PDB file of C-alpha atoms in Angstrom:
ATOM      1  CA  MET A   1     -15.793  14.673  17.675  1.00  0.00           C
ATOM      2  CA  ILE A   2     -13.640  15.526  14.467  1.00  0.00           C
ATOM      3  CA  GLY A   3     -15.089  12.612  12.393  1.00  0.00           C
ATOM      4  CA  LEU A   4     -18.717  13.602  13.551  1.00  0.00           C
ATOM      5  CA  THR A   5     -17.928  17.246  13.083  1.00  0.00           C
ATOM      6  CA  LEU A   6     -16.552  16.336   9.498  1.00  0.00           C
ATOM      7  CA  SER A   7     -19.886  14.207   8.692  1.00  0.00           C
ATOM      8  CA  ALA A   8     -21.824  16.988   9.134  1.00  0.00           C
ATOM      9  CA  ILE A   9     -20.302  19.090   7.147  1.00  0.00           C
ATOM     10  CA  GLY A  10     -19.932  16.681   4.221  1.00  0.00           C
ATOM     11  CA  ALA A  11     -23.611  15.645   4.412  1.00  0.00           C
ATOM     12  CA  SER A  12     -24.858  19.055   4.495  1.00  0.00           C
ATOM     13  CA  GLY A  13     -24.153  20.378   0.997  1.00  0.00           C
ATOM     14  CA  LYS A  14     -26.173  19.858  -1.774  1.00  0.00           C
ATOM     15  CA  THR A  15     -23.879  17.332  -3.530  1.00  0.00           C
ATOM     16  CA  HIS A  16     -22.756  14.007  -1.494  1.00  0.00           C
ATOM     17  CA  ASN A  17     -19.337  14.792  -0.562  1.00  0.00           C
ATOM     18  CA  THR A  18     -17.628  11.592  -0.720  1.00  0.00           C
ATOM     19  CA  PRO A  19     -13.915  12.871  -0.102  1.00  0.00           C
ATOM     20  CA  ALA A  20     -15.144  14.513   3.144  1.00  0.00           C
ATOM     21  CA  LEU A  21     -17.198  11.656   4.499  1.00  0.00           C
ATOM     22  CA  LEU A  22     -14.664   9.503   3.957  1.00  0.00           C
ATOM     23  CA  ILE A  23     -12.007  11.080   6.122  1.00  0.00           C
ATOM     24  CA  ALA A  24     -14.912  11.610   8.539  1.00  0.00           C
ATOM     25  CA  GLY A  25     -15.372   7.814   8.547  1.00  0.00           C
ATOM     26  CA  LEU A  26     -11.762   6.931   9.033  1.00  0.00           C
ATOM     27  CA  ILE A  27     -10.898   9.250  11.363  1.00  0.00           C
ATOM     28  CA  ALA A  28     -14.387   8.589  13.618  1.00  0.00           C
ATOM     29  CA  THR A  29     -14.075   5.108  13.480  1.00  0.00           C
ATOM     30  CA  GLY A  30     -10.150   5.095  13.814  1.00  0.00           C
ATOM     31  CA  GLY A  31      -9.797   6.743  16.896  1.00  0.00           C
ATOM     32  CA  PRO A  32     -11.563   4.265  19.265  1.00  0.00           C
ATOM     33  CA  ILE A  33      -9.267   1.724  17.351  1.00  0.00           C
ATOM     34  CA  ILE A  34      -6.117   3.373  17.676  1.00  0.00           C
ATOM     35  CA  ALA A  35      -7.117   3.739  21.560  1.00  0.00           C
ATOM     36  CA  LEU A  36      -7.072  -0.117  21.993  1.00  0.00           C
ATOM     37  CA  VAL A  37      -4.358  -0.408  20.070  1.00  0.00           C
ATOM     38  CA  LEU A  38      -1.916   1.846  21.998  1.00  0.00           C
ATOM     39  CA  GLY A  39      -3.397   0.273  25.200  1.00  0.00           C
ATOM     40  CA  VAL A  40      -2.795  -3.487  24.198  1.00  0.00           C
ATOM     41  CA  HIS A  41       1.094  -2.608  23.339  1.00  0.00           C
ATOM     42  CA  ARG A  42       1.648  -1.099  26.146  1.00  0.00           C
ATOM     43  CA  ARG A  43       0.202  -3.860  28.722  1.00  0.00           C
ATOM     44  CA  LEU A  44       2.031  -6.220  26.502  1.00  0.00           C
ATOM     45  CA  GLY A  45       5.348  -4.588  26.393  1.00  0.00           C
ATOM     46  CA  ILE A  46       5.248  -4.958  22.690  1.00  0.00           C
ATOM     47  CA  GLY A  47       8.046  -1.877  22.624  1.00  0.00           C
ATOM     48  CA  ALA A  48      10.472  -4.263  24.698  1.00  0.00           C
ATOM     49  CA  LEU A  49      10.192  -6.280  21.826  1.00  0.00           C
ATOM     50  CA  SER A  50      11.591  -6.383  18.121  1.00  0.00           C
ATOM     51  CA  ALA A  51       8.154  -6.043  16.332  1.00  0.00           C
ATOM     52  CA  ARG A  52       9.339  -4.193  13.137  1.00  0.00           C
ATOM     53  CA  GLN A  53       8.557  -7.353  10.994  1.00  0.00           C
ATOM     54  CA  ALA A  54       5.180  -7.961  12.693  1.00  0.00           C
ATOM     55  CA  THR A  55       4.051  -4.391  12.853  1.00  0.00           C
ATOM     56  CA  LEU A  56       4.299  -4.458   8.754  1.00  0.00           C
ATOM     57  CA  ALA A  57       3.080  -8.014   8.155  1.00  0.00           C
ATOM     58  CA  GLY A  58       0.088  -6.957  10.492  1.00  0.00           C
ATOM     59  CA  ILE A  59      -0.610  -3.761   8.004  1.00  0.00           C
ATOM     60  CA  GLY A  60      -0.261  -5.686   5.075  1.00  0.00           C
ATOM     61  CA  SER A  61      -2.526  -8.418   6.429  1.00  0.00           C
ATOM     62  CA  GLY A  62      -5.001  -5.718   6.794  1.00  0.00           C
ATOM     63  CA  VAL A  63      -4.524  -4.534   3.461  1.00  0.00           C
ATOM     64  CA  VAL A  64      -5.217  -8.163   1.887  1.00  0.00           C
ATOM     65  CA  ALA A  65      -7.838  -8.794   4.130  1.00  0.00           C
ATOM     66  CA  MET A  66     -10.170  -5.972   3.306  1.00  0.00           C
ATOM     67  CA  GLY A  67      -9.287  -6.825  -0.824  1.00  0.00           C
ATOM     68  CA  VAL A  68     -10.342 -10.721   0.050  1.00  0.00           C
ATOM     69  CA  ALA A  69     -13.418  -9.957   2.522  1.00  0.00           C
ATOM     70  CA  TYR A  70     -14.837  -7.028   0.406  1.00  0.00           C
ATOM     71  CA  GLY A  71     -13.949  -9.085  -2.776  1.00  0.00           C
ATOM     72  CA  LEU A  72     -15.475 -12.312  -1.745  1.00  0.00           C
ATOM     73  CA  GLU A  73     -19.032 -10.105  -0.389  1.00  0.00           C
ATOM     74  CA  HIS A  74     -18.867  -8.300  -3.509  1.00  0.00           C
ATOM     75  CA  VAL A  75     -19.074 -11.616  -5.322  1.00  0.00           C
ATOM     76  CA  LEU A  76     -22.072 -13.561  -2.935  1.00  0.00           C
ATOM     77  CA  THR A  77     -24.022 -10.422  -2.932  1.00  0.00           C
ATOM     78  CA  PRO A  78     -26.348 -11.169  -6.014  1.00  0.00           C
ATOM     79  CA  VAL A  79     -26.244 -15.118  -5.295  1.00  0.00           C
ATOM     80  CA  LEU A  80     -27.602 -14.401  -1.414  1.00  0.00           C
ATOM     81  CA  GLY A  81     -30.743 -11.902  -3.154  1.00  0.00           C
ATOM     82  CA  GLY A  82     -28.934  -8.874  -2.418  1.00  0.00           C
ATOM     83  CA  GLU A  83     -29.130  -5.864  -3.984  1.00  0.00           C
ATOM     84  CA  THR A  84     -25.909  -4.215  -6.036  1.00  0.00           C
ATOM     85  CA  GLY A  85     -24.372  -2.235  -3.251  1.00  0.00           C
ATOM     86  CA  LYS A  86     -26.984  -3.482  -0.645  1.00  0.00           C
ATOM     87  CA  PRO A  87     -25.929  -6.585   1.389  1.00  0.00           C
ATOM     88  CA  SER A  88     -28.351  -9.146   2.198  1.00  0.00           C
ATOM     89  CA  GLU A  89     -29.837 -10.651   5.432  1.00  0.00           C
ATOM     90  CA  GLY A  90     -27.421 -14.064   4.379  1.00  0.00           C
ATOM     91  CA  LEU A  91     -24.576 -11.871   3.652  1.00  0.00           C
ATOM     92  CA  TYR A  92     -24.404  -9.791   7.387  1.00  0.00           C
ATOM     93  CA  LEU A  93     -24.799 -14.008   8.529  1.00  0.00           C
ATOM     94  CA  LEU A  94     -21.721 -15.019   6.387  1.00  0.00           C
ATOM     95  CA  ALA A  95     -20.050 -11.428   7.389  1.00  0.00           C
ATOM     96  CA  GLY A  96     -18.403 -13.691  10.359  1.00  0.00           C
ATOM     97  CA  PRO A  97     -16.396 -16.117   8.710  1.00  0.00           C
ATOM     98  CA  ILE A  98     -15.599 -13.993   5.559  1.00  0.00           C
ATOM     99  CA  GLU A  99     -14.262 -11.333   7.587  1.00  0.00           C
ATOM    100  CA  GLU A 100     -12.694 -13.092  10.410  1.00  0.00           C
ATOM    101  CA  GLY A 101     -11.207 -15.718   8.003  1.00  0.00           C
ATOM    102  CA  ALA A 102      -9.301 -12.652   6.111  1.00  0.00           C
ATOM    103  CA  LYS A 103      -7.815 -10.834   8.758  1.00  0.00           C
ATOM    104  CA  LEU A 104      -6.387 -14.178  10.071  1.00  0.00           C
ATOM    105  CA  LEU A 105      -5.588 -15.277   6.543  1.00  0.00           C
ATOM    106  CA  VAL A 106      -1.978 -13.682   6.131  1.00  0.00           C
ATOM    107  CA  PRO A 107      -0.689 -14.135   9.985  1.00  0.00           C
ATOM    108  CA  ILE A 108      -2.006 -17.960  10.042  1.00  0.00           C
ATOM    109  CA  ILE A 109       0.235 -18.008   6.708  1.00  0.00           C
ATOM    110  CA  LEU A 110       3.691 -16.980   8.332  1.00  0.00           C
ATOM    111  CA  LEU A 111       2.812 -18.689  11.146  1.00  0.00           C
ATOM    112  CA  ALA A 112       2.512 -22.506   9.057  1.00  0.00           C
ATOM    113  CA  ALA A 113       5.235 -20.992   7.214  1.00  0.00           C
ATOM    114  CA  GLY A 114       7.786 -21.007  10.079  1.00  0.00           C
ATOM    115  CA  ALA A 115       8.274 -17.295  10.106  1.00  0.00           C
ATOM    116  CA  ALA A 116      10.286 -16.864  13.385  1.00  0.00           C
ATOM    117  CA  PHE A 117       9.234 -12.801  13.330  1.00  0.00           C
ATOM    118  CA  ILE A 118       6.002 -14.065  13.898  1.00  0.00           C
ATOM    119  CA  ARG A 119       5.935 -16.771  16.533  1.00  0.00           C
ATOM    120  CA  THR A 120       6.169 -15.607  19.437  1.00  0.00           C
ATOM    121  CA  PRO A 121       2.840 -15.249  20.869  1.00  0.00           C
ATOM    122  CA  ARG A 122       2.804 -11.688  21.939  1.00  0.00           C
ATOM    123  CA  LEU A 123       4.284 -10.941  18.259  1.00  0.00           C
ATOM    124  CA  GLY A 124       1.690 -12.709  16.501  1.00  0.00           C
ATOM    125  CA  VAL A 125      -0.900 -11.269  18.511  1.00  0.00           C
ATOM    126  CA  TRP A 126       0.245  -8.058  18.022  1.00  0.00           C
ATOM    127  CA  ALA A 127       0.297  -8.247  14.230  1.00  0.00           C
ATOM    128  CA  VAL A 128      -3.330  -9.863  14.113  1.00  0.00           C
ATOM    129  CA  LEU A 129      -4.276  -6.770  16.532  1.00  0.00           C
ATOM    130  CA  LEU A 130      -3.058  -4.203  13.683  1.00  0.00           C
ATOM    131  CA  SER A 131      -4.333  -6.514  10.608  1.00  0.00           C
ATOM    132  CA  SER A 132      -7.880  -6.640  12.179  1.00  0.00           C
ATOM    133  CA  GLY A 133      -7.774  -2.784  13.833  1.00  0.00           C
ATOM    134  CA  LEU A 134      -6.802  -1.584  10.009  1.00  0.00           C
ATOM    135  CA  PHE A 135      -9.685  -3.414   8.864  1.00  0.00           C
ATOM    136  CA  GLY A 136     -12.425  -1.960  11.029  1.00  0.00           C
ATOM    137  CA  ALA A 137     -10.765   1.730  10.059  1.00  0.00           C
ATOM    138  CA  PHE A 138     -10.761   0.545   6.474  1.00  0.00           C
ATOM    139  CA  GLU A 139     -14.533  -0.217   6.474  1.00  0.00           C
ATOM    140  CA  GLY A 140     -15.866   2.641   9.019  1.00  0.00           C
ATOM    141  CA  ALA A 141     -13.933   4.815   6.162  1.00  0.00           C
ATOM    142  CA  LEU A 142     -16.326   3.549   3.499  1.00  0.00           C
ATOM    143  CA  TYR A 143     -19.422   3.050   5.834  1.00  0.00           C
ATOM    144  CA  GLY A 144     -18.871   6.841   6.070  1.00  0.00           C
ATOM    145  CA  ALA A 145     -19.236   7.672   2.573  1.00  0.00           C
ATOM    146  CA  ASN A 146     -21.272   4.963   1.873  1.00  0.00           C
ATOM    147  CA  LEU A 147     -18.950   3.274  -0.586  1.00  0.00           C
ATOM    148  CA  GLY A 148     -18.293  -0.400  -1.408  1.00  0.00           C
ATOM    149  CA  GLY A 149     -21.589  -1.605  -0.483  1.00  0.00           C
ATOM    150  CA  ALA A 150     -21.298   0.093   2.950  1.00  0.00           C
ATOM    151  CA  ARG A 151     -24.388   2.610   3.619  1.00  0.00           C
ATOM    152  CA  THR A 152     -26.191   4.646   5.709  1.00  0.00           C
ATOM    153  CA  SER A 153     -28.068   2.665   8.719  1.00  0.00           C
ATOM    154  CA  ASP A 154     -31.510   2.490   8.790  1.00  0.00           C
ATOM    155  CA  THR A 155     -31.033   3.482  12.509  1.00  0.00           C
ATOM    156  CA  GLY A 156     -29.644   6.577  11.645  1.00  0.00           C
ATOM    157  CA  GLU A 157     -32.565   7.394   9.348  1.00  0.00           C
ATOM    158  CA  LYS A 158     -35.108   6.542  12.075  1.00  0.00           C
ATOM    159  CA  LEU A 159     -33.300   8.682  14.853  1.00  0.00           C
ATOM    160  CA  ALA A 160     -33.202  11.496  12.334  1.00  0.00           C
ATOM    161  CA  GLU A 161     -37.365  10.508  11.367  1.00  0.00           C
ATOM    162  CA  ALA A 162     -37.334  10.308  15.171  1.00  0.00           C
ATOM    163  CA  LEU A 163     -36.455  13.745  16.262  1.00  0.00           C
ATOM    164  CA  LYS A 164     -38.948  15.232  13.428  1.00  0.00           C
ATOM    165  CA  LEU A 165     -35.678  17.017  11.666  1.00  0.00           C
ATOM    166  CA  SER A 166     -36.147  19.009   8.337  1.00  0.00           C
ATOM    167  CA  GLU A 167     -35.123  17.039   4.947  1.00  0.00           C
ATOM    168  CA  THR A 168     -31.583  18.651   5.411  1.00  0.00           C
ATOM    169  CA  ALA A 169     -31.024  18.587   9.010  1.00  0.00           C
ATOM    170  CA  GLY A 170     -32.485  14.798   8.254  1.00  0.00           C
ATOM    171  CA  ASN A 171     -29.953  13.811   5.909  1.00  0.00           C
ATOM    172  CA  VAL A 172     -27.285  14.952   8.128  1.00  0.00           C
ATOM    173  CA  SER A 173     -28.388  13.695  11.120  1.00  0.00           C
ATOM    174  CA  ALA A 174     -28.497  10.545   9.517  1.00  0.00           C
ATOM    175  CA  GLU A 175     -25.343  10.500   8.289  1.00  0.00           C
ATOM    176  CA  VAL A 176     -23.673  11.304  11.751  1.00  0.00           C
ATOM    177  CA  PHE A 177     -25.994   8.729  13.683  1.00  0.00           C
ATOM    178  CA  SER A 178     -24.535   6.185  11.083  1.00  0.00           C
ATOM    179  CA  LEU A 179     -21.413   7.270  12.011  1.00  0.00           C
ATOM    180  CA  LEU A 180     -21.528   7.241  15.755  1.00  0.00           C
ATOM    181  CA  SER A 181     -22.809   3.572  15.697  1.00  0.00           C
ATOM    182  CA  ARG A 182     -19.629   2.451  13.287  1.00  0.00           C
ATOM    183  CA  THR A 183     -17.356   3.741  16.364  1.00  0.00           C
ATOM    184  CA  TYR A 184     -18.222   1.196  18.774  1.00  0.00           C
ATOM    185  CA  VAL A 185     -19.252  -1.321  16.082  1.00  0.00           C
ATOM    186  CA  GLU A 186     -16.031  -1.301  14.505  1.00  0.00           C
ATOM    187  CA  LEU A 187     -14.307  -2.162  17.511  1.00  0.00           C
ATOM    188  CA  GLY A 188     -15.491  -5.191  17.538  1.00  0.00           C
ATOM    189  CA  HIS A 189     -12.840  -6.314  14.632  1.00  0.00           C
ATOM    190  CA  PRO A 190      -9.964  -6.461  17.253  1.00  0.00           C
ATOM    191  CA  ILE A 191     -11.630  -7.539  20.019  1.00  0.00           C
ATOM    192  CA  TRP A 192     -13.336 -10.477  18.160  1.00  0.00           C
ATOM    193  CA  THR A 193     -10.410 -11.572  16.167  1.00  0.00           C
ATOM    194  CA  THR A 194      -7.344 -10.588  18.286  1.00  0.00           C
ATOM    195  CA  GLY A 195      -9.106 -13.278  21.065  1.00  0.00           C
ATOM    196  CA  ALA A 196      -9.144 -15.918  18.477  1.00  0.00           C
ATOM    197  CA  ALA A 197      -5.531 -15.259  17.994  1.00  0.00           C
ATOM    198  CA  VAL A 198      -3.877 -15.705  21.776  1.00  0.00           C
ATOM    199  CA  LEU A 199      -5.391 -19.198  21.351  1.00  0.00           C
ATOM    200  CA  ILE A 200      -4.208 -20.059  18.540  1.00  0.00           C
ATOM    201  CA  TRP A 201      -0.662 -18.486  19.494  1.00  0.00           C
ATOM    202  CA  LEU A 202      -0.475 -20.139  23.232  1.00  0.00           C
ATOM    203  CA  ALA A 203      -1.758 -23.511  21.224  1.00  0.00           C
ATOM    204  CA  VAL A 204       1.207 -23.407  18.612  1.00  0.00           C
ATOM    205  CA  HIS A 205       3.455 -21.918  21.541  1.00  0.00           C
ATOM    206  CA  ASN A 206       2.698 -25.237  23.272  1.00  0.00           C
ATOM    207  CA  GLY A 207       3.605 -27.416  20.689  1.00  0.00           C
ATOM    208  CA  ARG A 208       0.188 -27.438  18.639  1.00  0.00           C
ATOM    209  CA  LYS A 209       0.475 -27.267  14.913  1.00  0.00           C
ATOM    210  CA  ALA A 210      -0.617 -23.663  12.949  1.00  0.00           C
ATOM    211  CA  LEU A 211      -3.234 -25.941  11.334  1.00  0.00           C
ATOM    212  CA  SER A 212      -5.285 -27.670  13.975  1.00  0.00           C
ATOM    213  CA  LEU A 213      -8.617 -27.854  15.974  1.00  0.00           C
ATOM    214  CA  VAL A 214      -7.795 -25.218  18.074  1.00  0.00           C
ATOM    215  CA  THR A 215      -7.137 -23.053  15.575  1.00  0.00           C
ATOM    216  CA  LEU A 216     -10.215 -24.161  13.518  1.00  0.00           C
ATOM    217  CA  GLY A 217     -12.207 -23.669  17.105  1.00  0.00           C
ATOM    218  CA  ALA A 218     -10.746 -20.481  17.887  1.00  0.00           C
ATOM    219  CA  TYR A 219     -11.594 -18.664  14.125  1.00  0.00           C
ATOM    220  CA  LEU A 220     -15.485 -20.087  14.240  1.00  0.00           C
ATOM    221  CA  ALA A 221     -15.849 -18.783  17.863  1.00  0.00           C
ATOM    222  CA  ALA A 222     -14.644 -15.255  16.736  1.00  0.00           C
ATOM    223  CA  ALA A 223     -16.794 -15.805  13.415  1.00  0.00           C
ATOM    224  CA  ALA A 224     -19.753 -16.779  15.566  1.00  0.00           C
ATOM    225  CA  LEU A 225     -19.402 -13.175  17.914  1.00  0.00           C
ATOM    226  CA  HIS A 226     -19.468 -11.813  14.511  1.00  0.00           C
ATOM    227  CA  SER A 227     -21.965 -13.086  12.954  1.00  0.00           C
ATOM    228  CA  PHE A 228     -24.387 -12.547  16.205  1.00  0.00           C
ATOM    229  CA  ASN A 229     -23.600  -9.328  16.176  1.00  0.00           C
ATOM    230  CA  ASP A 230     -24.245  -8.794  12.223  1.00  0.00           C
ATOM    231  CA  GLY A 231     -26.834 -11.076  11.225  1.00  0.00           C
ATOM    232  CA  VAL A 232     -29.008 -10.960  14.618  1.00  0.00           C
ATOM    233  CA  LEU A 233     -28.687  -8.205  16.128  1.00  0.00           C
ATOM    234  CA  THR A 234     -29.450  -5.652  13.013  1.00  0.00           C
ATOM    235  CA  GLN A 235     -32.447  -7.177  12.721  1.00  0.00           C
ATOM    236  CA  LEU A 236     -33.955  -6.066  15.675  1.00  0.00           C
ATOM    237  CA  PRO A 237     -36.534  -3.341  14.860  1.00  0.00           C
ATOM    238  CA  GLY A 238     -36.170  -0.006  15.724  1.00  0.00           C
ATOM    239  CA  THR A 239     -33.304   1.796  17.735  1.00  0.00           C
ATOM    240  CA  LEU A 240     -32.651  -1.808  19.377  1.00  0.00           C
ATOM    241  CA  PRO A 241     -29.372  -2.674  17.288  1.00  0.00           C
ATOM    242  CA  ILE A 242     -27.748  -0.068  18.427  1.00  0.00           C
ATOM    243  CA  LEU A 243     -28.212  -0.791  22.295  1.00  0.00           C
ATOM    244  CA  GLY A 244     -27.992  -4.564  21.376  1.00  0.00           C
ATOM    245  CA  SER A 245     -24.681  -3.758  19.430  1.00  0.00           C
ATOM    246  CA  ILE A 246     -23.313  -1.530  23.077  1.00  0.00           C
ATOM    247  CA  VAL A 247     -24.095  -4.461  24.828  1.00  0.00           C
ATOM    248  CA  TRP A 248     -22.638  -7.248  22.935  1.00  0.00           C
ATOM    249  CA  LEU A 249     -19.208  -5.503  22.293  1.00  0.00           C
ATOM    250  CA  THR A 250     -19.196  -4.703  26.171  1.00  0.00           C
ATOM    251  CA  LEU A 251     -19.863  -8.566  26.861  1.00  0.00           C
ATOM    252  CA  SER A 252     -17.451  -9.317  24.225  1.00  0.00           C
ATOM    253  CA  TYR A 253     -14.526  -7.329  25.430  1.00  0.00           C
ATOM    254  CA  VAL A 254     -14.891  -8.377  29.242  1.00  0.00           C
ATOM    255  CA  LEU A 255     -15.775 -11.987  28.852  1.00  0.00           C
ATOM    256  CA  TRP A 256     -13.573 -12.759  25.307  1.00  0.00           C
ATOM    257  CA  PHE A 257     -11.326  -9.627  24.311  1.00  0.00           C
ATOM    258  CA  ARG A 258      -9.434  -8.586  27.961  1.00  0.00           C
ATOM    259  CA  PRO A 259      -9.329 -12.466  29.658  1.00  0.00           C
ATOM    260  CA  LEU A 260      -7.648 -13.927  27.133  1.00  0.00           C
ATOM    261  CA  VAL A 261      -5.093 -11.048  25.903  1.00  0.00           C
ATOM    262  CA  ARG A 262      -4.157 -10.443  29.785  1.00  0.00           C
ATOM    263  CA  ARG A 263      -2.542 -13.886  29.430  1.00  0.00           C
ATOM    264  CA  LEU A 264       0.167 -12.732  27.186  1.00  0.00           C
ATOM    265  CA  VAL A 265       0.763  -9.772  29.902  1.00  0.00           C
ATOM    266  CA  PRO A 266       4.881 -10.321  30.678  1.00  0.00           C
ATOM    267  CA  PRO A 267       5.924 -10.327  34.355  1.00  0.00           C
ATOM    268  CA  THR A 268       8.008  -6.982  33.611  1.00  0.00           C
ATOM    269  CA  THR A 269       4.496  -5.209  33.309  1.00  0.00           C
ATOM    270  CA  LEU A 270       2.342  -6.520  36.119  1.00  0.00           C
ATOM    271  CA  ASP A 271       2.823  -3.503  38.152  1.00  0.00           C
ATOM    272  CA  GLN A 272       2.544  -1.289  35.302  1.00  0.00           C
ATOM    273  CA  VAL A 273      -1.408  -2.445  34.470  1.00  0.00           C
ATOM    274  CA  PRO A 274      -5.145  -2.394  35.770  1.00  0.00           C
ATOM    275  CA  ALA A 275      -5.803  -4.785  38.584  1.00  0.00           C
ATOM    276  CA  ARG A 276      -8.414  -6.151  35.937  1.00  0.00           C
ATOM    277  CA  TRP A 277      -5.425  -6.787  33.685  1.00  0.00           C
ATOM    278  CA  VAL A 278      -2.911  -8.568  35.647  1.00  0.00           C
ATOM    279  CA  PRO A 279      -3.151 -12.571  34.571  1.00  0.00           C
ATOM    280  CA  ALA A 280      -5.346 -15.294  36.440  1.00  0.00           C
ATOM    281  CA  LEU A 281      -3.064 -17.772  38.305  1.00  0.00           C
ATOM    282  CA  PRO A 282      -3.039 -20.938  37.683  1.00  0.00           C
ATOM    283  CA  LYS A 283      -4.818 -23.098  40.760  1.00  0.00           C
ATOM    284  CA  LYS A 284      -1.513 -25.645  40.943  1.00  0.00           C
TER     285      LYS A 284
END
């Protein structure tokens, strides 16, 4: 609510108040992501581990991921027929492979290099969660301020037009509606990437190499989930992209994120987590 209020204030003036909109985007999208991160921190008992190095690695990874992903997307935009600052449909489809790879890049390099502080599954997944969460919050800030190739969503403009608002009120509503959609869309970053991280780190824990078919498969699965949201659902007419993304992210959380991440819940916290977070016991 704070972020959306700042967005309305920043868009109500005669000029585009970029600093206010940037802060609005960071707060509005960062809030839900922080809630998700804190929930996982508690349920996986991260506080009982020596997680300082993994935390720093995750934060650094998120910064690197933003640079890598946006650098590649900036280079590919004209190649795929998009105008400067306006992603093409092809780039939306490639967002999954590019951004999922960028978020996993540093943690997997550290894992492959044998870094002890990130080898434990809970610590490795924690680092990836921070990396992807930071990426989502940064991207939300850029969308809030329409920077770095991000822009006010067509959906926000259509909703404002449908309400037959005045030009000033319409501009404000377009910004607010657009940012409102980012408050849940950006949750996809930690949801998709962290699920893949669980598969990768558990495979390594069970004797697989960091660079294996399991790692490739987990990465491709996260990329597919991501690209379906960005490259397919966003092309639906009218307000269907908003409804489609809500359903897709809910399914991603219920069927991908939670079943995978709960496999790492330690025995010491089983009596503290909700019933749906208790790991499923093997049949044998």
